[in-house]
Amino acid sequence: MRVGGTGDGKALIQVRDVSKTYTGGSETIQVLQSLNLDIDQGDYVAFMGPSGSGKTTLRNLLGGLDVPTEGSVIVAGDALSAMSRARLTEWRARHVGFIFQMYNLIPVLTAFRNVELPLLLTPLGKAERKTHVETALRIVGLSDRIQHYPRQLSGGQQQRVAIARAIVADPTFLLCDEPTGDLDRKSASEILDLMDLLVHEHRRRS
Ligand code: ADP
Ligand code: MG
């Protein structure tokens, strides 16, 4: 990653002069100011800062969940701010795998069905979806928990299901927001090891 972005236009993610201000009632809160950032393919970057410093705000901008007040975010050549909401939704489904602090699994669906969800937005048929889901669950080490419901899984296992769901559609990049925040120390370190493994595999393949 290059802070202050060199502007050579080759980085996978390019943040250019981005400012973000929230306006609510009479109050305005400036969270980000003239931010420039380049993140290359294969980079594994952590944003660190105290609560309220703007990490989630930045995540929302990089993932196309929100738009900057000023400046632009360009990912794989696409300028997110130029897209309509509908187009952005489509773009997100194709490019971004989200992993949150709370696993956000659907309680009434099995691990298999939870991981399958993003694929329902793609043209993949049932058999192909099954192969993808099984592969993703194998990568996160949960081949033996495919038919389990979230409540039958530990916190660490639920987060691994969430990671499987994030990678199943083979996104361009993963965005995590405090992915170990709700976990005990041992599960947290397993999740970080898994993230390392994913980055390593990705670099090996590309
Ligand atoms: P972090 O993730 O680093 O804890 P956030 O990006 O969530 O920080 O928040 C940064 C600042 O922006 C905080 O002061 C927060 O209160 C404010 N903020 C975040 N989201 C909104 C919003 N939707 N409307 C108004 N203020 C917000
Ligand atoms: Mg946050």
Coordinates of N, CA and C and ligand atoms in Angstrom, one line a residue:
M1 N 0.8 -1.2 0.0 CA 0.0 0.0 0.0 C 0.9 1.2 0.0
R2 N 0.4 2.2 -0.7 CA 1.1 3.5 -0.7 C 0.2 4.6 -0.2
V3 N 0.5 5.2 1.0 CA -0.3 6.3 1.5 C 0.2 7.5 0.7
G4 N -0.8 8.3 0.4 CA -0.4 9.5 -0.4 C -0.3 9.1 -1.9
G5 N -0.9 8.0 -2.3 CA -1.0 7.5 -3.6 C -0.1 8.1 -4.7
T6 N 0.7 7.3 -5.4 CA 1.6 7.9 -6.4 C 0.9 8.3 -7.6
G7 N -0.3 7.8 -7.8 CA -1.1 8.2 -9.0 C -0.6 7.7 -10.3
D8 N 0.1 6.5 -10.2 CA 0.5 5.9 -11.5 C -0.6 5.2 -12.2
G9 N -1.8 5.1 -11.5 CA -3.0 4.5 -12.1 C -2.9 3.0 -12.2
K10 N -2.0 2.4 -11.6 CA -1.9 0.9 -11.7 C -2.4 0.2 -10.5
A11 N -2.6 0.9 -9.4 CA -3.0 0.2 -8.2 C -4.5 -0.4 -8.3
L12 N -4.7 -1.5 -7.7 CA -6.1 -2.1 -7.7 C -7.1 -1.1 -7.2
I13 N -6.8 -0.5 -6.0 CA -7.7 0.4 -5.4 C -7.0 1.8 -5.3
Q14 N -7.6 2.8 -5.8 CA -7.0 4.1 -5.8 C -8.0 5.1 -5.1
V15 N -7.5 5.6 -4.0 CA -8.3 6.6 -3.3 C -7.7 8.0 -3.6
R16 N -8.5 8.9 -4.1 CA -8.0 10.2 -4.6 C -8.7 11.3 -3.9
D17 N -7.9 12.1 -3.1 CA -8.4 13.3 -2.5 C -9.8 13.1 -1.8
V18 N -9.9 12.0 -1.1 CA -11.3 11.7 -0.6 C -11.5 12.4 0.8
S19 N -12.6 13.1 0.9 CA -13.1 13.6 2.1 C -14.5 13.0 2.4
K20 N -14.7 12.8 3.7 CA -16.1 12.4 4.1 C -16.5 13.2 5.2
T21 N -17.7 13.8 5.1 CA -18.3 14.6 6.1 C -19.7 14.0 6.3
Y22 N -20.1 13.8 7.6 CA -21.4 13.4 7.9 C -22.2 14.7 8.3
T23 N -23.3 14.9 7.8 CA -24.2 16.0 8.2 C -25.4 15.5 8.8
G24 N -25.7 15.8 10.1 CA -26.9 15.4 10.7 C -27.5 16.6 11.5
G25 N -28.6 17.1 11.1 CA -29.2 18.2 11.7 C -28.3 19.4 11.6
S26 N -27.9 20.0 12.7 CA -27.0 21.2 12.6 C -25.6 20.9 12.7
E27 N -25.3 19.6 12.9 CA -23.9 19.2 13.1 C -23.2 18.6 11.9
T28 N -22.0 19.0 11.6 CA -21.2 18.3 10.6 C -20.0 17.7 11.2
I29 N -19.7 16.4 10.8 CA -18.5 15.8 11.4 C -17.6 15.4 10.2
Q30 N -16.4 16.0 10.2 CA -15.5 15.7 9.1 C -14.7 14.5 9.6
V31 N -14.8 13.4 8.9 CA -14.2 12.1 9.3 C -12.9 11.9 8.5
L32 N -13.0 12.0 7.2 CA -11.8 11.9 6.4 C -11.5 13.2 5.6
Q33 N -10.2 13.5 5.5 CA -9.9 14.7 4.8 C -8.8 14.5 3.9
S34 N -9.0 14.8 2.6 CA -8.0 14.7 1.5 C -7.2 13.4 1.6
L35 N -7.8 12.3 1.6 CA -7.1 11.0 1.8 C -6.7 10.5 0.4
N36 N -5.4 10.1 0.3 CA -4.9 9.5 -0.9 C -4.3 8.2 -0.5
L37 N -4.6 7.1 -1.3 CA -4.1 5.8 -0.9 C -4.1 4.9 -2.2
D38 N -3.0 4.1 -2.3 CA -3.0 3.1 -3.4 C -2.9 1.7 -2.7
I39 N -3.7 0.8 -3.1 CA -3.6 -0.5 -2.6 C -3.4 -1.5 -3.8
D40 N -2.3 -2.2 -3.9 CA -2.0 -3.0 -5.0 C -2.7 -4.4 -4.9
Q41 N -2.8 -5.1 -6.0 CA -3.3 -6.4 -6.0 C -2.4 -7.3 -5.1
G42 N -3.0 -8.1 -4.3 CA -2.2 -9.0 -3.4 C -1.8 -8.3 -2.1
D43 N -2.0 -7.0 -1.9 CA -1.7 -6.4 -0.7 C -2.6 -6.9 0.4
Y44 N -2.1 -6.8 1.6 CA -2.9 -7.2 2.8 C -2.7 -6.1 3.8
V45 N -3.7 -5.2 3.9 CA -3.6 -3.9 4.6 C -4.5 -3.9 5.8
A46 N -4.0 -3.4 6.9 CA -4.8 -3.2 8.1 C -4.9 -1.7 8.4
F47 N -6.1 -1.1 8.6 CA -6.2 0.2 9.1 C -6.4 0.2 10.6
M48 N -5.6 0.9 11.3 CA -5.7 0.9 12.8 C -5.9 2.3 13.3
G49 N -6.7 2.4 14.3 CA -7.0 3.7 14.9 C -8.0 3.5 16.0
P50 N -8.1 4.5 16.9 CA -9.1 4.4 18.0 C -10.5 4.4 17.4
S51 N -11.4 3.9 18.3 CA -12.8 3.9 17.9 C -13.3 5.3 17.5
G52 N -14.0 5.5 16.4 CA -14.4 6.8 16.0 C -13.5 7.5 15.0
S53 N -12.3 6.8 14.7 CA -11.3 7.5 13.9 C -11.6 7.4 12.4
G54 N -12.6 6.6 12.0 CA -13.0 6.6 10.6 C -12.7 5.3 9.9
K55 N -12.4 4.2 10.6 CA -12.1 2.9 9.9 C -13.3 2.4 9.1
T56 N -14.4 2.3 9.8 CA -15.6 1.8 9.2 C -16.1 2.7 8.0
T57 N -15.9 4.0 8.2 CA -16.3 5.0 7.2 C -15.4 4.7 5.9
L58 N -14.1 4.4 6.1 CA -13.3 4.1 5.0 C -13.7 2.8 4.3
R59 N -14.0 1.8 5.2 CA -14.4 0.5 4.7 C -15.7 0.7 3.8
N60 N -16.6 1.5 4.2 CA -17.8 1.7 3.5 C -17.5 2.4 2.1
L61 N -16.6 3.3 2.1 CA -16.2 3.9 0.8 C -15.5 2.9 -0.1
L62 N -14.6 2.1 0.4 CA -13.9 1.1 -0.4 C -14.8 0.1 -1.0
G63 N -15.9 -0.3 -0.2 CA -16.8 -1.3 -0.6 C -18.0 -0.9 -1.3
G64 N -18.0 0.4 -1.6 CA -19.2 0.9 -2.4 C -20.5 0.9 -1.6
L65 N -20.4 1.0 -0.3 CA -21.6 1.0 0.6 C -22.0 2.5 0.8
D66 N -21.0 3.4 0.6 CA -21.3 4.8 0.8 C -20.4 5.6 -0.2
V67 N -20.7 6.8 -0.4 CA -20.0 7.6 -1.4 C -19.2 8.8 -0.6
P68 N -18.0 9.1 -1.1 CA -17.3 10.2 -0.5 C -18.0 11.6 -0.7
T69 N -17.8 12.5 0.2 CA -18.3 13.9 0.0 C -17.5 14.6 -1.1
E70 N -16.2 14.3 -1.1 CA -15.4 14.8 -2.2 C -14.4 13.7 -2.6
G71 N -13.9 13.8 -3.8 CA -12.9 12.9 -4.3 C -13.4 11.6 -4.9
S72 N -12.5 10.7 -5.2 CA -13.0 9.5 -5.9 C -12.3 8.2 -5.4
V73 N -13.1 7.1 -5.5 CA -12.5 5.8 -5.2 C -12.6 5.0 -6.5
I74 N -11.5 4.5 -7.0 CA -11.4 3.8 -8.2 C -10.9 2.4 -7.9
V75 N -11.7 1.4 -8.3 CA -11.4 0.0 -8.0 C -11.4 -0.8 -9.3
A76 N -10.2 -1.4 -9.6 CA -10.1 -2.2 -10.8 C -10.6 -1.4 -12.0
G77 N -10.3 -0.1 -12.0 CA -10.6 0.8 -13.2 C -12.0 1.4 -13.1
D78 N -12.8 0.9 -12.1 CA -14.2 1.5 -12.0 C -14.3 2.6 -11.0
A79 N -14.8 3.7 -11.4 CA -15.0 4.9 -10.5 C -16.3 4.7 -9.8
L80 N -16.2 4.4 -8.5 CA -17.4 4.0 -7.8 C -18.4 5.2 -7.7
S81 N -17.9 6.4 -7.6 CA -18.8 7.6 -7.5 C -19.6 7.9 -8.7
A82 N -19.2 7.3 -9.9 CA -19.9 7.5 -11.1 C -21.0 6.6 -11.3
M83 N -21.1 5.6 -10.4 CA -22.1 4.5 -10.6 C -23.4 4.8 -9.9
S84 N -24.5 4.4 -10.5 CA -25.8 4.5 -9.9 C -25.9 3.5 -8.8
R85 N -26.9 3.6 -7.9 CA -27.0 2.7 -6.8 C -27.2 1.3 -7.2
A86 N -28.0 1.1 -8.3 CA -28.3 -0.3 -8.8 C -27.0 -0.9 -9.3
R87 N -26.3 -0.1 -10.1 CA -25.0 -0.6 -10.7 C -24.0 -0.9 -9.6
L88 N -24.0 -0.1 -8.5 CA -23.1 -0.3 -7.4 C -23.4 -1.6 -6.7
T89 N -24.7 -1.9 -6.5 CA -25.1 -3.2 -5.9 C -24.5 -4.4 -6.7
E90 N -24.7 -4.3 -8.0 CA -24.2 -5.3 -8.9 C -22.6 -5.4 -8.8
W91 N -22.0 -4.2 -8.7 CA -20.5 -4.2 -8.7 C -20.0 -4.8 -7.4
R92 N -20.7 -4.5 -6.3 CA -20.3 -5.1 -5.0 C -20.4 -6.6 -5.0
A93 N -21.5 -7.1 -5.5 CA -21.7 -8.6 -5.6 C -20.6 -9.2 -6.3
R94 N -20.1 -8.6 -7.4 CA -19.1 -9.2 -8.2 C -17.7 -9.0 -7.6
H95 N -17.4 -7.9 -6.9 CA -16.0 -7.6 -6.6 C -15.7 -7.7 -5.1
V96 N -16.6 -7.6 -4.2 CA -16.3 -7.4 -2.8 C -16.8 -8.6 -1.9
G97 N -15.9 -9.1 -1.1 CA -16.3 -10.1 -0.1 C -16.2 -9.3 1.3
F98 N -17.3 -9.2 2.0 CA -17.4 -8.5 3.2 C -17.3 -9.5 4.4
I99 N -16.5 -9.2 5.4 CA -16.4 -9.9 6.6 C -16.5 -8.9 7.8
F100 N -17.5 -9.1 8.6 CA -17.8 -8.1 9.7 C -17.5 -8.7 11.0
Q101 N -17.5 -7.9 12.0 CA -17.2 -8.3 13.4 C -18.3 -9.3 13.9
M102 N -19.6 -8.9 13.6 CA -20.7 -9.8 13.9 C -20.8 -10.6 12.6
Y103 N -20.9 -11.9 12.8 CA -20.8 -12.8 11.6 C -21.9 -12.6 10.6
N104 N -23.1 -12.1 11.1 CA -24.2 -11.8 10.2 C -24.7 -13.0 9.5
L105 N -24.6 -14.2 10.1 CA -25.1 -15.3 9.4 C -26.6 -15.4 9.6
I106 N -27.3 -16.0 8.7 CA -28.8 -16.1 8.8 C -29.1 -17.3 9.7
P107 N -29.7 -17.1 10.9 CA -29.8 -18.2 11.8 C -30.6 -19.4 11.4
V108 N -31.6 -19.2 10.5 CA -32.4 -20.3 10.0 C -31.9 -21.0 8.8
L109 N -30.7 -20.6 8.4 CA -30.0 -21.3 7.3 C -28.8 -22.1 7.7
T110 N -28.6 -23.3 7.2 CA -27.4 -24.0 7.5 C -26.1 -23.3 7.0
A111 N -25.0 -23.8 7.4 CA -23.7 -23.3 6.9 C -23.7 -23.3 5.3
F112 N -24.1 -24.4 4.8 CA -24.2 -24.5 3.3 C -25.0 -23.4 2.7
R113 N -26.2 -23.2 3.2 CA -27.1 -22.2 2.6 C -26.6 -20.8 2.9
N114 N -26.0 -20.5 4.0 CA -25.4 -19.2 4.3 C -24.4 -18.9 3.2
V115 N -23.5 -19.9 3.0 CA -22.4 -19.6 2.1 C -22.9 -19.5 0.6
E116 N -24.0 -20.2 0.4 CA -24.5 -20.2 -1.0 C -25.1 -18.9 -1.4
L117 N -25.6 -18.1 -0.4 CA -26.3 -16.9 -0.6 C -25.8 -15.9 -1.7
P118 N -24.5 -15.6 -1.6 CA -24.0 -14.6 -2.7 C -24.0 -15.2 -4.1
L119 N -24.0 -16.6 -4.2 CA -24.0 -17.2 -5.5 C -25.4 -17.1 -6.1
L120 N -26.4 -16.9 -5.3 CA -27.8 -16.8 -5.9 C -27.9 -15.5 -6.7
L121 N -27.0 -14.6 -6.6 CA -27.0 -13.4 -7.4 C -26.2 -13.6 -8.7
T122 N -25.6 -14.8 -8.9 CA -24.8 -15.1 -10.1 C -25.6 -16.1 -11.0
P123 N -25.1 -16.2 -12.2 CA -25.8 -17.2 -13.1 C -25.5 -18.6 -12.9
L124 N -24.7 -18.9 -11.8 CA -24.3 -20.3 -11.6 C -25.5 -21.2 -11.3
G125 N -25.5 -22.4 -11.9 CA -26.5 -23.4 -11.6 C -26.3 -24.1 -10.3
K126 N -27.3 -24.9 -9.9 CA -27.3 -25.6 -8.6 C -26.0 -26.4 -8.4
A127 N -25.7 -27.2 -9.3 CA -24.5 -28.1 -9.2 C -23.2 -27.3 -9.0
E128 N -23.1 -26.3 -9.8 CA -21.9 -25.4 -9.7 C -21.8 -24.7 -8.4
R129 N -23.0 -24.3 -7.9 CA -23.1 -23.6 -6.6 C -22.6 -24.5 -5.5
K130 N -23.0 -25.8 -5.6 CA -22.7 -26.8 -4.6 C -21.1 -27.0 -4.6
T131 N -20.5 -27.1 -5.7 CA -19.1 -27.2 -5.8 C -18.4 -26.0 -5.2
H132 N -18.8 -24.8 -5.5 CA -18.2 -23.6 -5.0 C -18.4 -23.6 -3.4
V133 N -19.6 -23.9 -3.0 CA -19.8 -23.8 -1.5 C -18.9 -24.8 -0.8
E134 N -18.9 -26.0 -1.3 CA -18.1 -27.1 -0.7 C -16.6 -26.7 -0.7
T135 N -16.1 -26.1 -1.8 CA -14.7 -25.7 -1.8 C -14.5 -24.6 -0.8
A136 N -15.3 -23.6 -0.7 CA -15.1 -22.5 0.2 C -15.1 -23.0 1.7
L137 N -16.1 -23.9 2.0 CA -16.1 -24.5 3.4 C -14.9 -25.4 3.7
R138 N -14.4 -26.0 2.6 CA -13.2 -26.8 2.8 C -12.0 -25.9 3.1
I139 N -11.9 -24.8 2.4 CA -10.8 -23.9 2.6 C -10.7 -23.3 4.0
V140 N -11.9 -23.1 4.6 CA -11.9 -22.6 5.9 C -12.0 -23.7 7.0
G141 N -11.8 -24.9 6.5 CA -11.7 -26.1 7.5 C -13.0 -26.5 8.1
L142 N -14.1 -26.4 7.4 CA -15.4 -26.7 7.9 C -16.2 -27.7 7.1
S143 N -15.5 -28.6 6.4 CA -16.1 -29.6 5.6 C -17.1 -30.5 6.4
D144 N -16.8 -30.6 7.7 CA -17.6 -31.5 8.5 C -18.7 -30.8 9.2
R145 N -19.0 -29.5 8.9 CA -20.0 -28.7 9.5 C -21.0 -28.1 8.5
I146 N -21.0 -28.7 7.3 CA -21.8 -28.1 6.2 C -23.3 -28.0 6.5
Q147 N -23.8 -29.0 7.2 CA -25.3 -29.0 7.5 C -25.6 -28.4 8.9
H148 N -24.7 -27.8 9.5 CA -24.9 -27.2 10.9 C -25.5 -25.9 10.7
Y149 N -26.3 -25.5 11.7 CA -26.9 -24.2 11.8 C -25.9 -23.3 12.6
P150 N -26.0 -22.0 12.4 CA -25.1 -21.1 13.2 C -25.1 -21.4 14.7
R151 N -26.2 -21.6 15.3 CA -26.3 -21.8 16.7 C -25.6 -23.0 17.2
Q152 N -25.3 -23.9 16.2 CA -24.6 -25.2 16.6 C -23.1 -25.1 16.4
L153 N -22.7 -23.8 16.1 CA -21.2 -23.6 15.8 C -20.7 -22.6 16.8
S154 N -19.4 -22.8 17.1 CA -18.7 -21.8 18.0 C -18.5 -20.5 17.3
G155 N -18.2 -19.4 18.0 CA -18.0 -18.1 17.4 C -16.9 -18.2 16.3
G156 N -15.8 -18.9 16.6 CA -14.7 -19.0 15.6 C -15.2 -19.7 14.4
Q157 N -16.0 -20.7 14.6 CA -16.5 -21.5 13.4 C -17.5 -20.6 12.6
Q158 N -18.4 -19.9 13.3 CA -19.3 -19.0 12.6 C -18.6 -17.9 11.8
Q159 N -17.5 -17.4 12.4 CA -16.7 -16.5 11.6 C -16.1 -17.1 10.4
R160 N -15.7 -18.4 10.5 CA -15.1 -19.1 9.3 C -16.2 -19.3 8.3
V161 N -17.4 -19.6 8.7 CA -18.5 -19.7 7.7 C -18.7 -18.3 7.0
A162 N -18.6 -17.2 7.8 CA -18.7 -15.9 7.2 C -17.6 -15.6 6.2
I163 N -16.4 -16.2 6.5 CA -15.3 -16.0 5.6 C -15.5 -16.8 4.3
A164 N -16.0 -18.0 4.5 CA -16.4 -18.9 3.3 C -17.4 -18.1 2.4
R165 N -18.4 -17.5 3.1 CA -19.4 -16.8 2.3 C -18.7 -15.6 1.6
A166 N -17.8 -15.0 2.2 CA -17.1 -13.8 1.6 C -16.3 -14.2 0.4
I167 N -15.7 -15.4 0.4 CA -14.8 -15.8 -0.7 C -15.5 -16.7 -1.8
V168 N -16.7 -17.1 -1.5 CA -17.3 -18.1 -2.4 C -17.5 -17.7 -3.8
A169 N -17.8 -16.4 -4.0 CA -18.0 -15.9 -5.4 C -16.7 -15.4 -6.0
D170 N -15.6 -15.7 -5.4 CA -14.3 -15.3 -5.9 C -14.2 -13.8 -6.1
P171 N -14.3 -13.0 -5.1 CA -14.3 -11.6 -5.2 C -12.9 -11.0 -5.6
T172 N -12.9 -9.8 -6.1 CA -11.6 -9.1 -6.4 C -10.9 -8.8 -5.1
F173 N -11.6 -8.4 -4.1 CA -10.9 -8.2 -2.8 C -11.9 -8.4 -1.6
L174 N -11.2 -8.6 -0.4 CA -12.0 -8.8 0.8 C -11.9 -7.6 1.7
L175 N -13.0 -7.2 2.3 CA -13.0 -6.1 3.2 C -13.5 -6.6 4.5
C176 N -12.6 -6.5 5.5 CA -13.0 -7.0 6.9 C -13.1 -5.8 7.8
D177 N -14.1 -5.9 8.7 CA -14.2 -4.8 9.7 C -14.1 -5.5 11.1
E178 N -13.0 -5.3 11.8 CA -12.8 -5.9 13.1 C -13.2 -7.4 13.1
P179 N -12.7 -8.2 12.2 CA -13.2 -9.6 12.0 C -12.9 -10.5 13.2
T180 N -12.0 -10.0 14.1 CA -11.8 -10.9 15.3 C -12.3 -10.2 16.6
G181 N -13.1 -9.1 16.4 CA -13.5 -8.3 17.5 C -14.4 -9.1 18.6
D182 N -15.1 -10.1 18.1 CA -16.0 -10.8 19.0 C -15.5 -12.1 19.5
L183 N -14.2 -12.4 19.1 CA -13.7 -13.7 19.4 C -12.7 -13.8 20.5
D184 N -12.6 -14.9 21.2 CA -11.6 -15.1 22.2 C -10.2 -15.1 21.5
R185 N -9.2 -15.1 22.3 CA -7.9 -14.9 21.7 C -7.4 -16.0 20.8
K186 N -7.8 -17.2 21.2 CA -7.4 -18.4 20.4 C -8.1 -18.4 19.0
S187 N -9.4 -18.2 19.1 CA -10.2 -18.2 17.8 C -9.8 -17.0 16.9
A188 N -9.5 -15.9 17.6 CA -9.0 -14.7 16.8 C -7.7 -15.0 16.1
S189 N -6.8 -15.7 16.7 CA -5.5 -16.0 16.1 C -5.7 -17.0 15.0
E190 N -6.7 -17.9 15.1 CA -7.0 -18.8 14.0 C -7.6 -18.1 12.8
I191 N -8.4 -17.1 13.1 CA -9.0 -16.4 12.0 C -7.9 -15.6 11.2
L192 N -7.0 -15.0 12.0 CA -5.9 -14.2 11.4 C -5.0 -15.2 10.6
D193 N -4.8 -16.4 11.1 CA -4.0 -17.4 10.3 C -4.7 -17.7 9.0
L194 N -6.0 -17.9 9.1 CA -6.8 -18.2 7.9 C -6.7 -17.1 6.9
M195 N -6.7 -15.8 7.4 CA -6.6 -14.7 6.5 C -5.2 -14.7 5.8
D196 N -4.2 -15.0 6.6 CA -2.8 -15.1 6.0 C -2.8 -16.2 4.9
L197 N -3.4 -17.3 5.2 CA -3.5 -18.4 4.2 C -4.1 -18.0 2.9
L198 N -5.3 -17.2 3.1 CA -6.0 -16.8 1.9 C -5.1 -15.8 1.1
V199 N -4.5 -14.9 1.7 CA -3.6 -14.0 1.0 C -2.5 -14.7 0.3
H200 N -1.9 -15.6 1.0 CA -0.8 -16.4 0.5 C -1.2 -17.2 -0.8
E201 N -2.4 -17.9 -0.6 CA -2.9 -18.6 -1.8 C -3.2 -17.7 -3.0
H202 N -3.8 -16.6 -2.6 CA -4.1 -15.6 -3.7 C -2.9 -15.2 -4.5
R203 N -1.8 -14.9 -3.7 CA -0.6 -14.4 -4.3 C 0.1 -15.5 -5.2
R204 N -0.1 -16.8 -4.7 CA 0.5 -17.9 -5.4 C -0.2 -18.1 -6.7
R205 N -1.5 -17.9 -6.7 CA -2.3 -18.1 -7.9 C -2.1 -17.0 -9.0
S206 N -1.8 -15.8 -8.5 CA -1.8 -14.7 -9.5 C -0.4 -14.3 -9.9
Ligands
ADP1 P1 -14.4 3.6 13.5 O1 -14.9 2.5 12.7 O2 -12.9 3.9 13.3 O3 -14.7 3.4 15.0 P2 -16.4 5.2 12.2 O4 -16.0 5.3 10.8 O5 -17.5 4.3 12.5 O6 -15.1 5.0 13.1 O7 -16.9 6.7 12.7 C1 -16.1 7.8 12.5 C2 -16.9 9.0 13.0 O8 -18.0 9.3 12.1 C3 -17.4 8.9 14.4 O9 -17.3 10.1 15.0 C4 -18.9 8.5 14.1 O10 -19.7 9.0 15.2 C5 -19.2 9.3 12.9 N1 -20.2 8.6 12.0 C6 -20.0 7.4 11.5 N2 -21.1 7.0 10.7 C7 -21.9 8.1 10.8 C8 -23.2 8.4 10.2 N3 -23.8 7.5 9.4 N4 -23.8 9.6 10.4 C9 -23.1 10.5 11.2 N5 -21.9 10.3 11.8 C10 -21.3 9.1 11.6
MG2 MG -15.7 0.7 13.1

